């Protein structure tokens, strides 16, 4: 499968929250749960660490304007977006508890992100917070669709207990990737502020991911094996997440007139709906009724 540019905003795919239940890793301290790879395991752990507070920020930012949305389709999409992000938050908190027990500093990162985002909300307007949410959703959706379309990244997750939650999360990020953006447009957000928010979000996100992944690695004695560290860093640098095509897609957000659906995810969603959902549209790993 490939991710290709398209044109026009198009309709939102059906977006609904799904009740899910996953098996999480429970290995020894600093077990490298992503294909026994040092750097990628810490990167994924840090990414998971920022999700609960990040998703909460996204929900607040969109909910601030939910009463101003008059389009019925977008109203439904907002409701689905909030439901999905709430479930992501809950599931990643459970994953992060396991990762903390394995030696990854998820609790510290969670507290740090909480303080950082609330500080940002005091500094910036609610409209800028929404613009920032739309920008960060572009990153999460791009990460998601690269993972879902990359044989290399999918093979890294084979046999890992984080595979199901990451693929499910990626699928839903691709589903709702345009919602925050369309809310921002609907309330009259400007192109200038949209682009400014992306530049601020990029600086913050990249700096935080580098800093927090480095700190996480420094707490792992395997990092001090220079051969292993260099090999893992070199492999990480060559990941599809940082390829030339990926960088071009991240940067496309600042293009005049950009819309998230300029990158067509129809084929990706159709393929993974067959892989992850049953005939009724429920996840293959759905939570049992009453669970």
mmCIF file of C-alpha atoms in Angstrom:
data_model
loop_
_atom_site.group_PDB
_atom_site.id
_atom_site.type_symbol
_atom_site.label_atom_id
_atom_site.label_comp_id
_atom_site.label_asym_id
_atom_site.label_seq_id
_atom_site.Cartn_x
_atom_site.Cartn_y
_atom_site.Cartn_z
ATOM 1 C CA UNK A 1 0.000 0.000 0.000
ATOM 2 C CA UNK A 2 1.073 3.582 -0.593
ATOM 3 C CA UNK A 3 0.045 6.968 0.734
ATOM 4 C CA UNK A 4 -0.716 9.319 -2.136
ATOM 5 C CA UNK A 5 -1.726 12.955 -2.403
ATOM 6 C CA UNK A 6 -5.302 13.756 -3.340
ATOM 7 C CA UNK A 7 -7.264 16.978 -3.454
ATOM 8 C CA UNK A 8 -10.193 18.483 -1.571
ATOM 9 C CA UNK A 9 -11.329 17.987 1.980
ATOM 10 C CA UNK A 10 -13.911 15.327 1.200
ATOM 11 C CA UNK A 11 -16.339 13.822 3.712
ATOM 12 C CA UNK A 12 -15.282 12.475 7.081
ATOM 13 C CA UNK A 13 -15.232 8.684 7.310
ATOM 14 C CA UNK A 14 -17.511 7.299 10.029
ATOM 15 C CA UNK A 15 -15.803 7.984 13.365
ATOM 16 C CA UNK A 16 -16.865 6.142 16.476
ATOM 17 C CA UNK A 17 -15.333 5.201 19.793
ATOM 18 C CA UNK A 18 -14.665 1.488 20.230
ATOM 19 C CA UNK A 19 -14.433 -0.485 23.459
ATOM 20 C CA UNK A 20 -11.166 -2.371 23.380
ATOM 21 C CA UNK A 21 -9.002 -4.533 25.591
ATOM 22 C CA UNK A 22 -5.339 -5.299 24.974
ATOM 23 C CA UNK A 23 -2.573 -7.467 26.343
ATOM 24 C CA UNK A 24 0.365 -5.350 27.457
ATOM 25 C CA UNK A 25 4.064 -6.205 27.899
ATOM 26 C CA UNK A 26 5.098 -7.456 31.318
ATOM 27 C CA UNK A 27 8.787 -8.224 30.851
ATOM 28 C CA UNK A 28 11.840 -7.646 33.013
ATOM 29 C CA UNK A 29 13.275 -4.188 33.579
ATOM 30 C CA UNK A 30 14.438 -2.551 30.362
ATOM 31 C CA UNK A 31 13.324 -5.407 28.194
ATOM 32 C CA UNK A 32 13.418 -3.872 24.719
ATOM 33 C CA UNK A 33 9.900 -4.669 23.624
ATOM 34 C CA UNK A 34 10.100 -3.437 20.003
ATOM 35 C CA UNK A 35 12.052 -6.172 18.201
ATOM 36 C CA UNK A 36 14.701 -6.068 20.972
ATOM 37 C CA UNK A 37 15.794 -2.721 19.546
ATOM 38 C CA UNK A 38 17.263 -0.279 22.073
ATOM 39 C CA UNK A 39 16.461 3.147 20.629
ATOM 40 C CA UNK A 40 13.128 2.296 19.004
ATOM 41 C CA UNK A 41 11.873 0.731 22.250
ATOM 42 C CA UNK A 42 12.673 3.901 24.191
ATOM 43 C CA UNK A 43 11.217 6.105 21.447
ATOM 44 C CA UNK A 44 7.925 4.174 21.450
ATOM 45 C CA UNK A 45 7.809 4.230 25.266
ATOM 46 C CA UNK A 46 8.287 8.017 25.268
ATOM 47 C CA UNK A 47 5.668 8.451 22.550
ATOM 48 C CA UNK A 48 3.215 6.390 24.579
ATOM 49 C CA UNK A 49 4.111 8.460 27.662
ATOM 50 C CA UNK A 50 3.043 11.722 26.030
ATOM 51 C CA UNK A 51 -0.253 10.369 24.682
ATOM 52 C CA UNK A 52 -2.515 10.504 27.775
ATOM 53 C CA UNK A 53 -1.934 14.182 28.552
ATOM 54 C CA UNK A 54 -1.623 14.985 24.859
ATOM 55 C CA UNK A 55 -4.973 13.381 24.040
ATOM 56 C CA UNK A 56 -6.556 15.242 26.962
ATOM 57 C CA UNK A 57 -5.214 18.506 25.549
ATOM 58 C CA UNK A 58 -6.631 17.653 22.110
ATOM 59 C CA UNK A 59 -10.045 16.919 23.618
ATOM 60 C CA UNK A 60 -10.088 20.198 25.570
ATOM 61 C CA UNK A 61 -8.999 22.184 22.535
ATOM 62 C CA UNK A 62 -11.747 20.791 20.288
ATOM 63 C CA UNK A 63 -14.422 20.779 23.002
ATOM 64 C CA UNK A 64 -13.858 24.520 23.581
ATOM 65 C CA UNK A 65 -15.526 25.115 20.207
ATOM 66 C CA UNK A 66 -17.925 22.183 19.904
ATOM 67 C CA UNK A 67 -20.936 24.396 20.601
ATOM 68 C CA UNK A 68 -20.015 26.610 17.633
ATOM 69 C CA UNK A 69 -20.162 23.776 15.099
ATOM 70 C CA UNK A 70 -23.361 23.876 13.048
ATOM 71 C CA UNK A 71 -22.589 21.301 10.350
ATOM 72 C CA UNK A 72 -24.260 18.005 11.391
ATOM 73 C CA UNK A 73 -21.547 15.848 9.829
ATOM 74 C CA UNK A 74 -18.778 17.717 11.614
ATOM 75 C CA UNK A 75 -20.758 17.564 14.873
ATOM 76 C CA UNK A 76 -20.819 13.754 14.579
ATOM 77 C CA UNK A 77 -17.132 13.711 13.704
ATOM 78 C CA UNK A 78 -16.294 15.809 16.783
ATOM 79 C CA UNK A 79 -18.243 13.434 19.004
ATOM 80 C CA UNK A 80 -16.394 10.461 17.521
ATOM 81 C CA UNK A 81 -13.051 12.255 17.817
ATOM 82 C CA UNK A 82 -13.579 12.950 21.522
ATOM 83 C CA UNK A 83 -14.684 9.371 22.144
ATOM 84 C CA UNK A 84 -11.701 7.884 20.333
ATOM 85 C CA UNK A 85 -9.182 10.174 22.000
ATOM 86 C CA UNK A 86 -10.666 9.422 25.433
ATOM 87 C CA UNK A 87 -10.182 5.701 24.824
ATOM 88 C CA UNK A 88 -6.632 6.253 23.541
ATOM 89 C CA UNK A 89 -5.852 8.126 26.757
ATOM 90 C CA UNK A 90 -7.182 5.321 28.935
ATOM 91 C CA UNK A 91 -5.461 2.516 27.040
ATOM 92 C CA UNK A 92 -2.096 4.259 26.932
ATOM 93 C CA UNK A 93 -2.242 4.951 30.670
ATOM 94 C CA UNK A 94 -2.563 1.200 31.224
ATOM 95 C CA UNK A 95 0.297 0.523 28.816
ATOM 96 C CA UNK A 96 2.418 3.174 30.517
ATOM 97 C CA UNK A 97 1.920 1.547 33.911
ATOM 98 C CA UNK A 98 3.455 -1.647 32.506
ATOM 99 C CA UNK A 99 6.282 0.253 30.829
ATOM 100 C CA UNK A 100 7.055 2.064 34.088
ATOM 101 C CA UNK A 101 7.385 -1.293 35.828
ATOM 102 C CA UNK A 102 9.819 -2.314 33.070
ATOM 103 C CA UNK A 103 12.045 0.678 33.820
ATOM 104 C CA UNK A 104 10.822 3.249 31.311
ATOM 105 C CA UNK A 105 10.205 6.677 32.938
ATOM 106 C CA UNK A 106 6.590 7.029 31.795
ATOM 107 C CA UNK A 107 5.312 8.540 35.058
ATOM 108 C CA UNK A 108 7.903 11.318 35.051
ATOM 109 C CA UNK A 109 7.199 12.137 31.403
ATOM 110 C CA UNK A 110 3.442 12.142 32.028
ATOM 111 C CA UNK A 111 3.859 14.717 34.832
ATOM 112 C CA UNK A 112 6.193 16.805 32.687
ATOM 113 C CA UNK A 113 3.779 16.865 29.722
ATOM 114 C CA UNK A 114 0.886 17.779 32.029
ATOM 115 C CA UNK A 115 2.785 20.818 33.342
ATOM 116 C CA UNK A 116 4.014 21.803 29.889
ATOM 117 C CA UNK A 117 0.617 21.702 28.174
ATOM 118 C CA UNK A 118 -1.170 23.553 30.954
ATOM 119 C CA UNK A 119 1.534 26.217 30.783
ATOM 120 C CA UNK A 120 0.968 26.497 27.027
ATOM 121 C CA UNK A 121 -2.769 26.893 27.609
ATOM 122 C CA UNK A 122 -2.112 29.797 29.986
ATOM 123 C CA UNK A 123 0.155 31.506 27.445
ATOM 124 C CA UNK A 124 -1.819 30.968 24.232
ATOM 125 C CA UNK A 125 -5.452 31.577 23.290
ATOM 126 C CA UNK A 126 -7.962 28.747 22.927
ATOM 127 C CA UNK A 127 -7.889 29.336 19.164
ATOM 128 C CA UNK A 128 -4.118 28.863 19.086
ATOM 129 C CA UNK A 129 -4.499 25.731 21.226
ATOM 130 C CA UNK A 130 -6.920 24.380 18.613
ATOM 131 C CA UNK A 131 -4.487 25.302 15.829
ATOM 132 C CA UNK A 132 -1.754 23.486 17.754
ATOM 133 C CA UNK A 133 -3.995 20.453 18.118
ATOM 134 C CA UNK A 134 -4.640 20.392 14.365
ATOM 135 C CA UNK A 135 -0.880 20.632 13.763
ATOM 136 C CA UNK A 136 0.007 17.824 16.187
ATOM 137 C CA UNK A 137 -2.792 15.687 14.753
ATOM 138 C CA UNK A 138 -0.993 16.003 11.413
ATOM 139 C CA UNK A 139 2.089 14.452 13.036
ATOM 140 C CA UNK A 140 0.186 11.628 14.727
ATOM 141 C CA UNK A 141 -1.761 10.847 11.540
ATOM 142 C CA UNK A 142 1.394 10.884 9.439
ATOM 143 C CA UNK A 143 3.188 8.606 11.912
ATOM 144 C CA UNK A 144 0.119 6.369 11.884
ATOM 145 C CA UNK A 145 -0.185 6.037 8.136
ATOM 146 C CA UNK A 146 3.546 5.463 7.680
ATOM 147 C CA UNK A 147 3.400 2.628 10.225
ATOM 148 C CA UNK A 148 0.285 1.118 8.644
ATOM 149 C CA UNK A 149 1.892 1.177 5.185
ATOM 150 C CA UNK A 150 5.460 0.150 6.042
ATOM 151 C CA UNK A 151 6.399 -3.526 5.898
ATOM 152 C CA UNK A 152 9.599 -2.649 7.745
ATOM 153 C CA UNK A 153 7.833 -1.042 10.700
ATOM 154 C CA UNK A 154 5.112 -3.688 10.790
ATOM 155 C CA UNK A 155 7.772 -6.397 10.971
ATOM 156 C CA UNK A 156 9.333 -4.634 13.979
ATOM 157 C CA UNK A 157 6.016 -4.992 15.804
ATOM 158 C CA UNK A 158 5.480 -8.663 14.939
ATOM 159 C CA UNK A 159 5.429 -10.692 18.139
ATOM 160 C CA UNK A 160 5.399 -7.571 20.332
ATOM 161 C CA UNK A 161 2.658 -7.128 22.912
ATOM 162 C CA UNK A 162 2.369 -3.471 21.932
ATOM 163 C CA UNK A 163 1.476 -4.378 18.338
ATOM 164 C CA UNK A 164 -2.304 -4.438 18.752
ATOM 165 C CA UNK A 165 -2.627 -1.177 20.650
ATOM 166 C CA UNK A 166 -0.280 0.680 18.292
ATOM 167 C CA UNK A 167 -2.003 -0.553 15.126
ATOM 168 C CA UNK A 168 -5.469 0.173 16.527
ATOM 169 C CA UNK A 169 -4.368 3.642 17.653
ATOM 170 C CA UNK A 170 -2.791 4.294 14.253
ATOM 171 C CA UNK A 171 -5.969 3.202 12.462
ATOM 172 C CA UNK A 172 -8.133 5.589 14.477
ATOM 173 C CA UNK A 173 -5.670 8.462 14.056
ATOM 174 C CA UNK A 174 -5.995 8.017 10.298
ATOM 175 C CA UNK A 175 -9.790 7.959 10.657
ATOM 176 C CA UNK A 176 -10.071 11.253 12.520
ATOM 177 C CA UNK A 177 -7.029 13.099 11.174
ATOM 178 C CA UNK A 178 -9.063 15.986 9.702
ATOM 179 C CA UNK A 179 -11.468 16.662 12.584
ATOM 180 C CA UNK A 180 -9.495 19.213 14.619
ATOM 181 C CA UNK A 181 -8.397 20.882 11.383
ATOM 182 C CA UNK A 182 -11.982 21.210 10.148
ATOM 183 C CA UNK A 183 -13.128 22.603 13.502
ATOM 184 C CA UNK A 184 -10.359 25.205 13.248
ATOM 185 C CA UNK A 185 -11.510 26.172 9.746
ATOM 186 C CA UNK A 186 -15.175 26.197 10.831
ATOM 187 C CA UNK A 187 -14.516 28.773 13.583
ATOM 188 C CA UNK A 188 -12.714 31.053 11.129
ATOM 189 C CA UNK A 189 -9.116 30.267 12.043
ATOM 190 C CA UNK A 190 -6.622 32.003 9.773
ATOM 191 C CA UNK A 191 -4.013 30.419 7.504
ATOM 192 C CA UNK A 192 -1.329 32.555 9.120
ATOM 193 C CA UNK A 193 -2.099 31.288 12.629
ATOM 194 C CA UNK A 194 -2.420 27.717 11.349
ATOM 195 C CA UNK A 195 1.078 27.810 9.874
ATOM 196 C CA UNK A 196 2.501 29.614 12.922
ATOM 197 C CA UNK A 197 1.000 26.975 15.205
ATOM 198 C CA UNK A 198 2.590 24.203 13.137
ATOM 199 C CA UNK A 199 6.013 25.806 13.389
ATOM 200 C CA UNK A 200 5.661 26.204 17.151
ATOM 201 C CA UNK A 201 4.301 22.668 17.536
ATOM 202 C CA UNK A 202 7.127 21.223 15.438
ATOM 203 C CA UNK A 203 9.798 22.958 17.511
ATOM 204 C CA UNK A 204 8.232 21.831 20.772
ATOM 205 C CA UNK A 205 7.423 18.279 19.670
ATOM 206 C CA UNK A 206 10.821 17.546 18.125
ATOM 207 C CA UNK A 207 12.730 19.069 21.041
ATOM 208 C CA UNK A 208 10.678 17.178 23.617
ATOM 209 C CA UNK A 209 10.942 13.829 21.821
ATOM 210 C CA UNK A 210 14.717 14.160 21.497
ATOM 211 C CA UNK A 211 15.162 15.283 25.112
ATOM 212 C CA UNK A 212 12.833 12.727 26.680
ATOM 213 C CA UNK A 213 14.106 9.801 24.587
ATOM 214 C CA UNK A 214 17.689 10.741 25.483
ATOM 215 C CA UNK A 215 16.846 10.902 29.199
ATOM 216 C CA UNK A 216 15.049 7.566 28.964
ATOM 217 C CA UNK A 217 18.035 5.959 27.245
ATOM 218 C CA UNK A 218 20.430 7.332 29.871
ATOM 219 C CA UNK A 219 18.552 5.331 32.502
ATOM 220 C CA UNK A 220 19.148 2.062 30.631
ATOM 221 C CA UNK A 221 22.508 0.351 31.145
ATOM 222 C CA UNK A 222 22.296 -1.162 27.636
ATOM 223 C CA UNK A 223 22.801 2.372 26.294
ATOM 224 C CA UNK A 224 26.363 2.315 27.602
ATOM 225 C CA UNK A 225 27.306 -0.505 25.221
ATOM 226 C CA UNK A 226 28.729 1.688 22.421
ATOM 227 C CA UNK A 227 28.436 -0.934 19.686
ATOM 228 C CA UNK A 228 24.796 -1.650 20.449
ATOM 229 C CA UNK A 229 23.952 2.047 20.797
ATOM 230 C CA UNK A 230 25.566 3.082 17.506
ATOM 231 C CA UNK A 231 23.931 0.222 15.610
ATOM 232 C CA UNK A 232 20.539 1.041 17.060
ATOM 233 C CA UNK A 233 20.885 4.778 16.379
ATOM 234 C CA UNK A 234 21.877 4.089 12.790
ATOM 235 C CA UNK A 235 18.885 1.800 12.324
ATOM 236 C CA UNK A 236 16.600 4.387 13.910
ATOM 237 C CA UNK A 237 17.938 7.142 11.648
ATOM 238 C CA UNK A 238 17.031 5.050 8.606
ATOM 239 C CA UNK A 239 13.475 4.353 9.827
ATOM 240 C CA UNK A 240 10.640 5.064 7.356
ATOM 241 C CA UNK A 241 9.372 7.578 9.937
ATOM 242 C CA UNK A 242 12.276 9.849 8.985
ATOM 243 C CA UNK A 243 12.616 9.129 5.270
ATOM 244 C CA UNK A 244 12.661 11.882 2.657
ATOM 245 C CA UNK A 245 9.061 11.091 1.748
ATOM 246 C CA UNK A 246 8.025 11.262 5.419
ATOM 247 C CA UNK A 247 9.749 14.621 5.905
ATOM 248 C CA UNK A 248 8.030 15.935 2.770
ATOM 249 C CA UNK A 249 4.676 14.880 4.160
ATOM 250 C CA UNK A 250 5.284 16.470 7.582
ATOM 251 C CA UNK A 251 6.294 19.716 5.849
ATOM 252 C CA UNK A 252 3.255 19.709 3.545
ATOM 253 C CA UNK A 253 1.106 21.109 6.380
ATOM 254 C CA UNK A 254 2.536 24.609 5.889
ATOM 255 C CA UNK A 255 1.606 24.639 2.193
ATOM 256 C CA UNK A 256 -1.036 27.293 1.370
ATOM 257 C CA UNK A 257 -4.503 25.753 1.201
ATOM 258 C CA UNK A 258 -3.384 22.482 2.795
ATOM 259 C CA UNK A 259 -6.003 20.035 4.091
ATOM 260 C CA UNK A 260 -5.249 16.698 5.871
ATOM 261 C CA UNK A 261 -7.258 14.819 3.267
ATOM 262 C CA UNK A 262 -4.838 16.026 0.605
ATOM 263 C CA UNK A 263 -3.084 12.814 1.636
ATOM 264 C CA UNK A 264 -5.529 10.093 0.661
ATOM 265 C CA UNK A 265 -5.919 7.422 3.332
ATOM 266 C CA UNK A 266 -8.933 5.662 1.813
ATOM 267 C CA UNK A 267 -7.054 2.522 0.757
ATOM 268 C CA UNK A 268 -5.206 2.377 4.089
ATOM 269 C CA UNK A 269 -8.445 2.587 6.085
ATOM 270 C CA UNK A 270 -10.173 -0.008 3.891
ATOM 271 C CA UNK A 271 -7.289 -2.449 4.249
ATOM 272 C CA UNK A 272 -6.901 -2.082 8.008
ATOM 273 C CA UNK A 273 -10.618 -2.128 8.697
ATOM 274 C CA UNK A 274 -10.544 -5.671 7.320
ATOM 275 C CA UNK A 275 -7.489 -6.511 9.442
ATOM 276 C CA UNK A 276 -8.610 -4.949 12.732
ATOM 277 C CA UNK A 277 -12.427 -4.975 12.690
ATOM 278 C CA UNK A 278 -14.914 -7.808 12.431
ATOM 279 C CA UNK A 279 -17.957 -7.884 10.163
ATOM 280 C CA UNK A 280 -19.951 -5.753 12.620
ATOM 281 C CA UNK A 281 -17.254 -3.075 12.732
ATOM 282 C CA UNK A 282 -16.072 -4.009 16.228
ATOM 283 C CA UNK A 283 -12.372 -4.496 17.028
ATOM 284 C CA UNK A 284 -11.065 -8.053 16.857
ATOM 285 C CA UNK A 285 -9.854 -7.457 20.442
ATOM 286 C CA UNK A 286 -13.034 -5.862 21.711
ATOM 287 C CA UNK A 287 -13.693 -5.613 25.417
ATOM 288 C CA UNK A 288 -16.261 -8.147 26.542
ATOM 289 C CA UNK A 289 -19.701 -6.726 27.359
ATOM 290 C CA UNK A 290 -19.668 -5.439 30.905
ATOM 291 C CA UNK A 291 -15.859 -5.650 30.958
#
